[in-house]
XYZ file of C-alpha atoms in Angstrom:
324
model
C 13.743 112.251 -13.152
C 10.842 110.587 -11.388
C 11.257 106.918 -11.036
C 8.291 104.762 -11.125
C 7.538 101.841 -8.131
C 5.746 99.030 -8.556
C 2.622 101.606 -6.669
C 3.385 103.655 -9.185
C 3.328 101.273 -11.889
C -0.214 99.697 -11.172
C -2.243 102.350 -13.119
C 0.015 102.881 -16.107
C -0.121 98.445 -16.569
C -3.778 97.074 -14.784
C -5.761 98.033 -18.024
C -3.054 95.380 -20.534
C -2.252 92.561 -17.941
C -3.207 90.750 -15.187
C -0.522 92.763 -12.889
C -0.593 93.190 -9.209
C 1.878 94.072 -6.532
C 3.498 91.962 -4.459
C 6.879 91.246 -2.462
C 9.344 88.892 -3.238
C 12.553 88.646 -1.106
C 11.071 91.625 0.682
C 11.172 94.013 -2.758
C 7.833 94.621 -4.172
C 7.405 94.167 -7.807
C 5.097 95.089 -10.563
C 3.973 91.184 -10.979
C 2.062 88.661 -13.324
C 2.174 85.522 -14.199
C 0.924 85.758 -17.735
C 3.244 85.984 -21.353
C 1.808 89.041 -23.535
C 1.284 91.404 -20.562
C 1.396 95.090 -21.283
C 2.731 98.424 -19.532
C 1.709 101.136 -21.890
C 2.917 104.347 -20.952
C 3.235 108.139 -22.507
C 6.441 109.668 -21.973
C 6.521 113.149 -21.801
C 10.020 115.778 -21.980
C 12.035 112.316 -20.992
C 15.021 111.443 -23.382
C 15.075 108.451 -22.201
C 13.159 105.387 -19.907
C 15.095 102.909 -17.210
C 13.579 100.054 -16.893
C 14.496 97.178 -13.792
C 13.625 94.040 -13.797
C 13.486 90.739 -11.054
C 15.252 87.588 -14.224
C 12.549 85.496 -11.767
C 12.697 82.516 -13.893
C 14.519 79.322 -13.697
C 17.497 80.677 -14.576
C 19.446 78.362 -14.837
C 16.586 76.445 -17.576
C 16.854 80.149 -19.608
C 16.122 83.663 -19.494
C 12.860 85.306 -18.551
C 12.768 88.190 -21.802
C 11.281 91.698 -21.996
C 10.573 93.177 -25.555
C 9.369 96.889 -25.957
C 9.158 99.612 -28.457
C 8.229 103.400 -28.604
C 6.627 104.667 -30.908
C 4.294 101.625 -32.430
C 8.081 100.476 -34.384
C 9.900 97.558 -33.798
C 9.677 95.282 -31.109
C 13.597 95.068 -29.604
C 13.904 91.377 -27.162
C 15.976 92.055 -23.383
C 17.165 89.474 -21.634
C 15.357 89.893 -17.798
C 19.294 88.630 -16.093
C 20.743 92.147 -17.498
C 18.073 93.491 -15.009
C 18.633 96.889 -15.771
C 17.698 98.439 -19.389
C 17.426 101.944 -21.341
C 14.899 102.563 -23.897
C 16.179 105.269 -26.180
C 14.139 108.133 -27.221
C 13.732 110.353 -30.198
C 13.435 113.463 -28.881
C 11.897 115.523 -25.198
C 8.312 115.045 -27.733
C 5.697 112.289 -25.899
C 6.024 109.011 -26.886
C 4.208 106.205 -26.526
C 6.184 103.246 -24.770
C 5.742 99.408 -24.155
C 6.727 96.919 -22.243
C 5.428 93.686 -22.317
C 6.483 89.911 -20.746
C 7.686 88.351 -23.817
C 9.011 84.901 -22.441
C 9.902 82.624 -19.570
C 9.503 78.854 -20.019
C 7.823 75.551 -19.093
C 9.974 75.157 -16.309
C 8.899 78.579 -14.207
C 6.691 77.605 -10.599
C 4.604 80.482 -11.539
C 1.416 79.053 -10.003
C 3.259 77.945 -6.523
C 6.421 79.545 -6.649
C 6.194 82.797 -7.332
C 7.951 82.365 -10.287
C 5.709 84.666 -12.631
C 7.017 88.086 -14.142
C 8.245 91.462 -11.534
C 9.119 94.646 -13.041
C 10.987 96.296 -9.765
C 10.278 100.752 -11.627
C 10.708 102.425 -14.213
C 12.096 105.516 -14.609
C 11.736 109.210 -16.950
C 14.611 110.454 -17.440
C 14.391 113.461 -17.154
C 10.406 114.258 -17.408
C 6.921 112.247 -16.674
C 5.460 108.733 -17.472
C 1.775 109.020 -18.041
C -1.051 106.175 -18.459
C -1.641 105.658 -22.610
C -5.095 106.555 -24.430
C -7.261 103.631 -24.153
C -8.265 101.544 -26.366
C -11.384 99.304 -26.731
C -10.248 96.428 -24.644
C -10.266 92.425 -26.127
C -9.306 89.740 -23.623
C -8.010 86.485 -25.172
C -8.051 83.393 -23.301
C -5.812 80.061 -24.437
C -2.938 78.318 -24.421
C 0.843 78.369 -25.229
C -0.544 79.796 -29.124
C -2.327 82.407 -28.051
C 0.949 83.092 -25.313
C 3.177 83.453 -28.554
C 5.493 80.285 -27.667
C 8.232 78.863 -30.242
C 7.202 81.747 -32.773
C 10.689 81.958 -34.080
C 12.036 78.671 -32.674
C 12.715 75.836 -30.646
C 14.496 77.571 -27.668
C 12.021 78.185 -24.755
C 11.843 82.049 -23.993
C 14.264 83.509 -26.459
C 12.664 82.405 -29.016
C 8.719 82.630 -27.260
C 7.027 85.803 -29.423
C 4.208 87.112 -27.760
C 4.883 90.255 -29.336
C 4.087 89.618 -32.770
C 2.217 85.975 -32.562
C -1.724 86.230 -33.999
C -2.976 87.799 -30.691
C 0.288 90.813 -31.226
C -0.674 91.053 -34.998
C -4.292 91.646 -35.009
C -4.607 93.178 -31.441
C -1.547 95.937 -34.051
C -4.268 95.751 -36.744
C -6.899 96.063 -35.078
C -5.671 99.238 -32.724
C -6.988 97.626 -29.549
C -5.458 96.786 -25.598
C -5.646 93.437 -25.329
C -5.012 90.823 -21.676
C -3.832 87.713 -22.482
C -4.918 84.493 -19.625
C -3.377 81.997 -21.611
C -1.070 79.316 -20.089
C 1.462 76.609 -22.131
C 0.036 73.668 -22.266
C -3.401 74.390 -21.072
C -7.044 73.416 -21.582
C -10.563 73.019 -20.372
C -9.106 68.997 -18.666
C -5.203 69.052 -19.269
C -3.708 71.027 -16.660
C -0.791 73.855 -17.936
C 3.369 74.086 -17.023
C 4.616 75.854 -14.191
C 2.024 74.038 -11.968
C -0.851 75.639 -13.583
C -4.138 74.023 -13.307
C -6.999 74.039 -15.992
C -8.527 76.617 -17.346
C -11.326 76.591 -14.847
C -9.447 77.307 -12.424
C -6.633 79.371 -13.776
C -9.250 81.930 -15.532
C -9.924 83.905 -12.339
C -6.481 83.348 -10.192
C -3.431 85.128 -11.238
C -1.398 82.118 -8.699
C -3.003 79.978 -6.232
C -3.003 82.303 -3.724
C -4.143 85.936 -5.506
C -7.919 86.393 -6.996
C -7.373 88.218 -10.142
C -9.536 91.396 -9.992
C -11.373 90.532 -13.190
C -11.688 93.619 -15.717
C -14.341 94.432 -18.201
C -13.284 93.705 -21.318
C -15.206 95.028 -24.603
C -15.029 91.318 -26.175
C -13.675 87.925 -25.483
C -12.347 85.441 -27.662
C -11.112 82.433 -26.475
C -9.500 79.662 -27.877
C -8.444 76.838 -25.776
C -8.931 72.694 -26.893
C -6.439 71.607 -28.869
C -4.137 70.576 -25.768
C -7.039 68.541 -24.591
C -7.190 66.473 -27.736
C -5.693 62.919 -26.018
C -8.695 63.365 -24.108
C -12.059 61.152 -24.750
C -14.816 63.917 -26.423
C -17.537 63.469 -23.574
C -15.428 64.738 -21.283
C -14.438 66.697 -22.874
C -17.350 68.291 -24.051
C -18.703 68.825 -21.008
C -15.608 70.683 -19.831
C -15.144 73.058 -22.333
C -19.537 73.255 -22.186
C -18.568 74.236 -18.372
C -15.483 76.338 -19.718
C -17.361 78.195 -21.495
C -20.823 79.343 -19.351
C -17.613 80.365 -16.343
C -16.692 82.512 -19.167
C -19.991 84.296 -19.894
C -20.278 84.457 -16.082
C -17.198 85.884 -15.638
C -18.661 88.754 -18.023
C -21.817 89.406 -17.812
C -20.959 92.498 -20.198
C -18.702 91.182 -22.635
C -19.587 90.187 -26.310
C -17.836 86.856 -26.037
C -16.658 85.128 -29.062
C -15.541 81.247 -29.563
C -12.232 80.487 -32.119
C -12.064 76.786 -32.974
C -7.973 76.272 -32.680
C -5.191 76.041 -35.065
C -5.229 72.173 -35.558
C -9.242 72.444 -35.960
C -9.029 69.982 -32.767
C -12.605 69.963 -31.839
C -14.155 71.400 -34.327
C -17.663 69.722 -34.289
C -17.949 70.687 -30.654
C -16.420 73.701 -30.314
C -18.611 74.699 -33.158
C -22.057 73.041 -31.363
C -20.846 74.747 -27.565
C -21.050 77.496 -29.346
C -23.843 77.320 -31.242
C -26.307 76.269 -27.444
C -24.723 79.182 -25.776
C -25.886 81.854 -28.762
C -22.313 83.085 -29.890
C -20.488 83.697 -32.262
C -17.942 81.189 -34.018
C -14.497 82.016 -35.423
C -14.455 79.832 -38.300
C -10.046 78.913 -38.651
C -10.123 76.560 -40.940
C -6.992 77.412 -43.702
C -5.775 80.116 -41.547
C -2.401 78.605 -40.498
C -0.334 76.848 -42.451
C 3.431 77.517 -41.569
C 3.756 76.212 -38.449
C 7.423 76.150 -36.395
C 6.266 71.856 -34.639
C 3.099 71.323 -36.735
C 1.487 72.666 -34.094
C 2.396 76.001 -33.175
C 3.025 78.677 -35.683
C 5.925 80.702 -37.340
C 6.203 83.785 -37.572
C 5.284 83.072 -41.185
C 2.221 81.437 -40.256
C 0.960 84.074 -37.159
C 1.248 87.044 -39.099
C -1.554 85.525 -41.512
C -3.850 84.419 -38.262
C -3.249 87.421 -37.185
C -4.039 89.932 -39.922
C -7.285 86.760 -40.482
C -7.839 87.431 -36.976
C -8.271 91.297 -37.459
C -10.581 90.594 -40.151
C -13.274 88.658 -38.293
C -13.055 90.773 -35.264
C -13.289 94.616 -36.824
C -16.929 93.717 -37.393
C -17.501 93.325 -34.081
C -15.916 95.411 -32.987
C -17.063 98.529 -34.954
C -20.347 97.414 -33.469
C -19.361 97.351 -29.802
C -17.889 101.212 -31.000
C -21.657 102.370 -32.323
C -23.657 101.481 -29.238
C -21.437 103.362 -27.532
């Protein structure tokens, strides 16, 4: 048996999420404020893996949720209120295990109240855990649509599906590692929920007090703007242009692609901004026609949009692989 605490887990997690180690109630935890953050690990000679977490959100509203899968099989979901759960493995051979942050609520004060996702430990019984093989790395910057909110219904946390929203579908189809830098309701002008500020402020931070050690992705995909639809167009143009400049300076060696929101909000302004910055545009017209509420894709819409995004990104990934 091998027990992996927060500091041991960080090397397994830091490639596929904005994770840090911190103390909550004097308990060291692996911590993130981002839905869709993943720990990817390979088991060796283990029969099962046990995961222990804190239910660190607004428990009076809804438990946080996690999702997990083995060898890219079907995702399983578990409420953080359970505290500890076991992932059975089909054999003592090597297996790819993924654990994803998969549900919270808009009322969780993730920015100022340490109400993000907190993993205490992962135990291998017996055997050991190792980092997963590296795949091309893509950062996705966005809002609740990128995090996977409301995909399965109208219940906060329980009906979120970062594992099977458009980013999850595209990531699986492309065979990439992904990092999500996205918060519900956020935009370049509108602050997100949970006390999270606007995109220009949440990009470099994990929360109010914690700087993010910026990664070096092969590609960055920006899908933001729909939540700014009630702001004047001239304000949006200035703020969006500033944010794209910030993304370029944050990731100077990455290929940056600009997505038009599925709703086509500020389509003309976003396309013009991308052209000014000499960045490729991903045209999403007609990609998503099935929504849970008129704005957020449901599971059918997410699958369609995810497949379309994978098709749009594939040529760029091929160029990146060819240049290495």
